Amino acid sequence: MMDKKKILDEGLLELYLTGELSEELTNAVEEVLENDKSLKEHFDALESDFEQMGMEQAIVPPNVVKSRLKNIVGQKKTNWLPLGIAASFALVFGLSSFWLYEKWQDAEQNLNTLQIQTSELERKVNNLESDFRLTSNRLESINNPDVTPLVLYGNNKAPNGKVIAYINHKSQMVLVNPKGLPRLPNDKTYQMWSDVNGEMINMGVVPTDKELVTLKYIENAESLNLTIEPAGGSEHPTVEELVSNIII
């Protein structure tokens, strides 16, 4: 079942309400709504707000316009009644025009707000779809039978640290899951190196805020070596900052 927090954080209720979700996401949201009373109450309140906003856009002339027209016409003398009525209608028309202009301004502002919200929701959906496709592709790459997983355990510089490298020599792909590594200060980063005939070759930096990181594949690598380097990475490894290594 889909997570309630995910639904709220990513605005899926609003998209569900406006009919902009895919069939799969619609079914997932409906399932959570059926089983989560607090989320259903939140959705009902959101739906009520949308209905109220729609009602506010309806332009109905106010009663004060009708009342003023009756009072003005009733006060006129018979001998100048046509002129008085014309003037009264002119006054009422002016008041009505001003009122309608104000309502039009409010409606335009509400429309702009809805357009902004819709654009933001579309952006979030596009990002979710992009992330989903990227994650799916990477998961397929990891589960490939040609992939060899390697676990690098941290030394005393990264106690209890662990990073998993997935290597596919056939497609020359290297993916790394760094979530098991301790976070570093902002001025430091992890960096992976391949040892080829005693020469350390840079494979790329390894940020810890991502689920999977794509690194450069190095042919004929004999081992993988993880070091701590200044932010942005180094051209040569800082040997004394070696965190972990493993023979391939």
mmCIF file of C-alpha atoms in Angstrom:
data_model
loop_
_atom_site.group_PDB
_atom_site.id
_atom_site.type_symbol
_atom_site.label_atom_id
_atom_site.label_comp_id
_atom_site.label_asym_id
_atom_site.label_seq_id
_atom_site.Cartn_x
_atom_site.Cartn_y
_atom_site.Cartn_z
ATOM 1 C CA MET A 1 0.000 0.000 0.000
ATOM 2 C CA MET A 2 1.225 3.512 -0.835
ATOM 3 C CA ASP A 3 2.653 5.549 2.057
ATOM 4 C CA LYS A 4 0.405 8.314 3.457
ATOM 5 C CA LYS A 5 3.312 10.735 3.833
ATOM 6 C CA LYS A 6 4.239 10.239 0.162
ATOM 7 C CA ILE A 7 0.679 11.106 -0.869
ATOM 8 C CA LEU A 8 0.694 14.348 1.141
ATOM 9 C CA ASP A 9 4.254 15.456 0.339
ATOM 10 C CA GLU A 10 3.866 14.957 -3.408
ATOM 11 C CA GLY A 11 0.419 16.511 -3.718
ATOM 12 C CA LEU A 12 -1.206 13.308 -5.005
ATOM 13 C CA LEU A 13 -4.548 14.157 -3.361
ATOM 14 C CA GLU A 14 -4.811 17.358 -5.420
ATOM 15 C CA LEU A 15 -3.935 15.477 -8.600
ATOM 16 C CA TYR A 16 -6.471 12.778 -7.729
ATOM 17 C CA LEU A 17 -9.137 15.424 -7.131
ATOM 18 C CA THR A 18 -8.486 17.068 -10.507
ATOM 19 C CA GLY A 19 -8.351 13.713 -12.336
ATOM 20 C CA GLU A 20 -4.718 14.076 -13.402
ATOM 21 C CA LEU A 21 -3.344 10.820 -11.936
ATOM 22 C CA SER A 22 -2.624 7.698 -13.934
ATOM 23 C CA GLU A 23 -4.937 4.727 -13.407
ATOM 24 C CA GLU A 24 -2.291 2.978 -11.304
ATOM 25 C CA LEU A 25 -1.743 5.959 -8.986
ATOM 26 C CA THR A 26 -5.508 6.586 -8.796
ATOM 27 C CA ASN A 27 -6.116 3.029 -7.566
ATOM 28 C CA ALA A 28 -3.262 3.349 -5.065
ATOM 29 C CA VAL A 29 -4.619 6.633 -3.626
ATOM 30 C CA GLU A 30 -8.166 5.245 -3.417
ATOM 31 C CA GLU A 31 -6.905 2.211 -1.525
ATOM 32 C CA VAL A 32 -5.234 4.415 1.094
ATOM 33 C CA LEU A 33 -8.329 6.652 1.353
ATOM 34 C CA GLU A 34 -10.472 3.611 2.092
ATOM 35 C CA ASN A 35 -8.210 2.483 4.928
ATOM 36 C CA ASP A 36 -7.008 5.782 6.444
ATOM 37 C CA LYS A 37 -9.733 7.789 8.178
ATOM 38 C CA SER A 38 -7.599 10.873 8.849
ATOM 39 C CA LEU A 39 -6.441 11.032 5.227
ATOM 40 C CA LYS A 40 -10.058 10.647 4.040
ATOM 41 C CA GLU A 41 -11.088 13.565 6.275
ATOM 42 C CA HIS A 42 -8.242 15.643 4.848
ATOM 43 C CA PHE A 43 -9.369 14.768 1.311
ATOM 44 C CA ASP A 44 -13.002 15.668 2.094
ATOM 45 C CA ALA A 45 -11.874 19.064 3.395
ATOM 46 C CA LEU A 46 -9.755 19.605 0.281
ATOM 47 C CA GLU A 47 -12.679 18.667 -1.954
ATOM 48 C CA SER A 48 -14.917 21.112 -0.061
ATOM 49 C CA ASP A 49 -12.347 23.888 -0.572
ATOM 50 C CA PHE A 50 -12.315 23.250 -4.324
ATOM 51 C CA GLU A 51 -16.123 23.343 -4.467
ATOM 52 C CA GLN A 52 -16.200 26.573 -2.455
ATOM 53 C CA MET A 53 -13.666 28.130 -4.792
ATOM 54 C CA GLY A 54 -15.875 27.219 -7.740
ATOM 55 C CA MET A 55 -18.937 28.779 -6.094
ATOM 56 C CA GLU A 56 -17.054 31.987 -5.446
ATOM 57 C CA GLN A 57 -16.453 32.418 -9.166
ATOM 58 C CA ALA A 58 -20.222 32.622 -9.930
ATOM 59 C CA ILE A 59 -21.169 36.231 -10.671
ATOM 60 C CA VAL A 60 -24.593 37.129 -9.212
ATOM 61 C CA PRO A 61 -25.626 40.837 -8.979
ATOM 62 C CA PRO A 62 -25.827 41.915 -5.312
ATOM 63 C CA ASN A 63 -29.185 42.777 -3.700
ATOM 64 C CA VAL A 64 -27.952 46.277 -2.918
ATOM 65 C CA VAL A 65 -28.059 47.114 -6.628
ATOM 66 C CA LYS A 66 -31.735 46.145 -6.855
ATOM 67 C CA SER A 67 -32.604 48.018 -3.665
ATOM 68 C CA ARG A 68 -30.924 51.204 -4.826
ATOM 69 C CA LEU A 69 -32.762 51.063 -8.129
ATOM 70 C CA LYS A 70 -36.166 50.733 -6.416
ATOM 71 C CA ASN A 71 -35.470 53.552 -3.947
ATOM 72 C CA ILE A 72 -34.226 55.960 -6.588
ATOM 73 C CA VAL A 73 -37.162 55.307 -8.961
ATOM 74 C CA GLY A 74 -39.720 55.601 -6.134
ATOM 75 C CA GLN A 75 -38.458 59.060 -5.101
ATOM 76 C CA LYS A 76 -38.905 60.709 -8.533
ATOM 77 C CA LYS A 77 -41.720 63.183 -9.316
ATOM 78 C CA THR A 78 -44.160 62.366 -12.093
ATOM 79 C CA ASN A 79 -43.284 65.457 -14.196
ATOM 80 C CA TRP A 80 -39.596 64.431 -14.558
ATOM 81 C CA LEU A 81 -40.001 60.680 -14.198
ATOM 82 C CA PRO A 82 -38.405 59.647 -17.571
ATOM 83 C CA LEU A 83 -35.288 61.749 -16.939
ATOM 84 C CA GLY A 84 -35.018 60.528 -13.345
ATOM 85 C CA ILE A 85 -35.368 56.900 -14.338
ATOM 86 C CA ALA A 86 -32.686 57.300 -17.000
ATOM 87 C CA ALA A 87 -30.320 58.861 -14.480
ATOM 88 C CA SER A 88 -31.119 56.127 -11.992
ATOM 89 C CA PHE A 89 -30.381 53.411 -14.491
ATOM 90 C CA ALA A 90 -27.099 55.146 -15.361
ATOM 91 C CA LEU A 91 -26.130 55.193 -11.683
ATOM 92 C CA VAL A 92 -27.095 51.559 -11.180
ATOM 93 C CA PHE A 93 -25.223 50.579 -14.331
ATOM 94 C CA GLY A 94 -22.106 52.316 -13.008
ATOM 95 C CA LEU A 95 -22.362 50.561 -9.653
ATOM 96 C CA SER A 96 -22.976 47.198 -11.322
ATOM 97 C CA SER A 97 -20.045 47.667 -13.696
ATOM 98 C CA PHE A 98 -17.694 48.457 -10.818
ATOM 99 C CA TRP A 99 -18.929 45.443 -8.846
ATOM 100 C CA LEU A 100 -18.551 43.146 -11.864
ATOM 101 C CA TYR A 101 -15.033 44.481 -12.481
ATOM 102 C CA GLU A 102 -14.066 43.685 -8.888
ATOM 103 C CA LYS A 103 -15.462 40.164 -9.206
ATOM 104 C CA TRP A 104 -13.639 39.704 -12.503
ATOM 105 C CA GLN A 105 -10.365 40.766 -10.867
ATOM 106 C CA ASP A 106 -10.898 38.280 -8.029
ATOM 107 C CA ALA A 107 -11.725 35.490 -10.475
ATOM 108 C CA GLU A 108 -8.637 36.250 -12.560
ATOM 109 C CA GLN A 109 -6.420 36.186 -9.476
ATOM 110 C CA ASN A 110 -7.903 32.858 -8.359
ATOM 111 C CA LEU A 111 -7.403 31.467 -11.857
ATOM 112 C CA ASN A 112 -3.749 32.536 -11.844
ATOM 113 C CA THR A 113 -3.280 30.877 -8.457
ATOM 114 C CA LEU A 114 -4.830 27.638 -9.726
ATOM 115 C CA GLN A 115 -2.662 27.723 -12.838
ATOM 116 C CA ILE A 116 0.463 28.116 -10.703
ATOM 117 C CA GLN A 117 -0.614 25.251 -8.450
ATOM 118 C CA THR A 118 -1.396 23.077 -11.466
ATOM 119 C CA SER A 119 2.004 23.803 -13.026
ATOM 120 C CA GLU A 120 3.710 22.912 -9.747
ATOM 121 C CA LEU A 121 1.777 19.643 -9.526
ATOM 122 C CA GLU A 122 2.671 18.803 -13.124
ATOM 123 C CA ARG A 123 6.335 19.459 -12.339
ATOM 124 C CA LYS A 124 6.178 17.147 -9.325
ATOM 125 C CA VAL A 125 4.493 14.399 -11.349
ATOM 126 C CA ASN A 126 7.075 14.706 -14.118
ATOM 127 C CA ASN A 127 9.881 14.483 -11.564
ATOM 128 C CA LEU A 128 8.271 11.427 -9.964
ATOM 129 C CA GLU A 129 7.908 9.708 -13.331
ATOM 130 C CA SER A 130 11.512 10.535 -14.210
ATOM 131 C CA ASP A 131 12.790 9.242 -10.857
ATOM 132 C CA PHE A 132 10.685 6.103 -11.214
ATOM 133 C CA ARG A 133 12.059 5.348 -14.678
ATOM 134 C CA LEU A 134 15.625 5.987 -13.509
ATOM 135 C CA THR A 135 15.195 3.767 -10.442
ATOM 136 C CA SER A 136 13.562 1.008 -12.508
ATOM 137 C CA ASN A 137 16.401 1.052 -15.036
ATOM 138 C CA ARG A 138 19.018 0.904 -12.308
ATOM 139 C CA LEU A 139 17.247 -1.924 -10.508
ATOM 140 C CA GLU A 140 17.162 -3.877 -13.743
ATOM 141 C CA SER A 141 20.889 -3.232 -14.132
ATOM 142 C CA ILE A 142 21.623 -4.455 -10.600
ATOM 143 C CA ASN A 143 19.537 -7.627 -10.993
ATOM 144 C CA ASN A 144 21.280 -8.525 -14.241
ATOM 145 C CA PRO A 145 22.895 -12.001 -13.994
ATOM 146 C CA ASP A 146 26.141 -10.541 -15.394
ATOM 147 C CA VAL A 147 26.492 -8.210 -12.380
ATOM 148 C CA THR A 148 28.980 -8.981 -9.606
ATOM 149 C CA PRO A 149 28.166 -7.310 -6.245
ATOM 150 C CA LEU A 150 31.122 -6.369 -4.040
ATOM 151 C CA VAL A 151 30.849 -5.169 -0.435
ATOM 152 C CA LEU A 152 33.485 -2.751 0.880
ATOM 153 C CA TYR A 153 33.543 -2.469 4.678
ATOM 154 C CA GLY A 154 34.883 0.659 6.369
ATOM 155 C CA ASN A 155 37.972 0.732 8.571
ATOM 156 C CA ASN A 156 38.521 2.891 11.664
ATOM 157 C CA LYS A 157 38.035 6.036 9.539
ATOM 158 C CA ALA A 158 34.469 4.925 8.781
ATOM 159 C CA PRO A 159 33.419 2.560 11.600
ATOM 160 C CA ASN A 160 30.484 0.339 10.631
ATOM 161 C CA GLY A 161 30.599 1.902 7.175
ATOM 162 C CA LYS A 162 29.634 -0.170 4.165
ATOM 163 C CA VAL A 163 29.367 0.508 0.453
ATOM 164 C CA ILE A 164 28.120 -1.956 -2.169
ATOM 165 C CA ALA A 165 29.552 -1.859 -5.692
ATOM 166 C CA TYR A 166 27.799 -3.553 -8.619
ATOM 167 C CA ILE A 167 30.109 -4.321 -11.547
ATOM 168 C CA ASN A 168 29.066 -5.592 -14.949
ATOM 169 C CA HIS A 169 32.215 -6.334 -16.963
ATOM 170 C CA LYS A 170 30.158 -7.260 -20.004
ATOM 171 C CA SER A 171 28.372 -3.905 -20.308
ATOM 172 C CA GLN A 172 31.241 -2.035 -18.553
ATOM 173 C CA MET A 173 28.961 -0.596 -15.886
ATOM 174 C CA VAL A 174 29.694 0.302 -12.258
ATOM 175 C CA LEU A 175 26.949 1.292 -9.804
ATOM 176 C CA VAL A 176 27.580 2.025 -6.138
ATOM 177 C CA ASN A 177 25.134 2.148 -3.219
ATOM 178 C CA PRO A 178 26.735 4.537 -0.669
ATOM 179 C CA LYS A 179 23.879 4.705 1.869
ATOM 180 C CA GLY A 180 25.840 2.627 4.379
ATOM 181 C CA LEU A 181 28.652 5.182 4.601
ATOM 182 C CA PRO A 182 28.818 7.759 7.404
ATOM 183 C CA ARG A 183 28.147 11.311 6.258
ATOM 184 C CA LEU A 184 31.138 13.618 5.868
ATOM 185 C CA PRO A 185 31.584 17.360 6.522
ATOM 186 C CA ASN A 186 30.652 19.617 3.585
ATOM 187 C CA ASP A 187 34.321 20.129 2.691
ATOM 188 C CA LYS A 188 34.951 16.373 2.303
ATOM 189 C CA THR A 189 33.757 13.638 -0.047
ATOM 190 C CA TYR A 190 34.308 9.943 -0.726
ATOM 191 C CA GLN A 191 36.102 8.976 -3.939
ATOM 192 C CA MET A 192 36.533 5.584 -5.613
ATOM 193 C CA TRP A 193 39.734 4.414 -7.351
ATOM 194 C CA SER A 194 40.670 1.384 -9.444
ATOM 195 C CA ASP A 195 44.104 -0.165 -9.035
ATOM 196 C CA VAL A 196 45.544 -1.122 -12.437
ATOM 197 C CA ASN A 197 49.089 -2.484 -12.280
ATOM 198 C CA GLY A 198 49.841 -0.412 -9.189
ATOM 199 C CA GLU A 199 48.362 2.816 -10.583
ATOM 200 C CA MET A 200 45.306 4.327 -8.911
ATOM 201 C CA ILE A 201 42.794 5.543 -11.522
ATOM 202 C CA ASN A 202 39.912 7.843 -10.586
ATOM 203 C CA MET A 203 36.421 6.351 -10.944
ATOM 204 C CA GLY A 204 34.527 9.346 -9.541
ATOM 205 C CA VAL A 205 33.279 10.866 -6.298
ATOM 206 C CA VAL A 206 30.717 9.007 -4.181
ATOM 207 C CA PRO A 207 28.109 11.300 -2.575
ATOM 208 C CA THR A 208 26.170 9.759 0.296
ATOM 209 C CA ASP A 209 22.863 11.511 -0.412
ATOM 210 C CA LYS A 210 21.947 9.239 -3.344
ATOM 211 C CA GLU A 211 20.604 5.706 -3.507
ATOM 212 C CA LEU A 212 22.810 4.701 -6.422
ATOM 213 C CA VAL A 213 25.827 6.404 -7.991
ATOM 214 C CA THR A 214 27.183 5.651 -11.457
ATOM 215 C CA LEU A 215 30.998 5.474 -11.580
ATOM 216 C CA LYS A 216 33.499 5.143 -14.407
ATOM 217 C CA TYR A 217 34.318 1.588 -15.447
ATOM 218 C CA ILE A 218 38.073 0.885 -15.552
ATOM 219 C CA GLU A 219 39.314 -2.091 -17.558
ATOM 220 C CA ASN A 220 41.756 -4.574 -15.964
ATOM 221 C CA ALA A 221 41.120 -3.180 -12.477
ATOM 222 C CA GLU A 222 42.610 -5.374 -9.776
ATOM 223 C CA SER A 223 40.889 -3.744 -6.805
ATOM 224 C CA LEU A 224 38.473 -1.010 -5.741
ATOM 225 C CA ASN A 225 39.674 1.577 -3.223
ATOM 226 C CA LEU A 226 37.611 4.160 -1.353
ATOM 227 C CA THR A 227 39.250 7.269 0.116
ATOM 228 C CA ILE A 228 38.179 10.514 1.767
ATOM 229 C CA GLU A 229 39.105 13.540 -0.345
ATOM 230 C CA PRO A 230 38.443 17.302 -0.383
ATOM 231 C CA ALA A 231 35.024 18.303 -1.766
ATOM 232 C CA GLY A 232 34.997 17.940 -5.537
ATOM 233 C CA GLY A 233 37.515 15.080 -5.522
ATOM 234 C CA SER A 234 41.255 14.789 -6.103
ATOM 235 C CA GLU A 235 43.465 13.928 -9.069
ATOM 236 C CA HIS A 236 45.436 11.471 -6.931
ATOM 237 C CA PRO A 237 44.226 9.437 -3.946
ATOM 238 C CA THR A 238 45.089 10.475 -0.407
ATOM 239 C CA VAL A 239 46.479 7.132 0.726
ATOM 240 C CA GLU A 240 46.393 7.948 4.435
ATOM 241 C CA GLU A 241 42.642 8.621 4.064
ATOM 242 C CA LEU A 242 41.884 5.142 2.701
ATOM 243 C CA VAL A 243 38.509 3.989 4.036
ATOM 244 C CA SER A 244 38.105 0.591 2.395
ATOM 245 C CA ASN A 245 39.296 -1.577 -0.458
ATOM 246 C CA ILE A 246 38.502 -4.935 -2.019
ATOM 247 C CA ILE A 247 40.182 -7.212 -4.537
ATOM 248 C CA ILE A 248 38.137 -7.765 -7.699
#
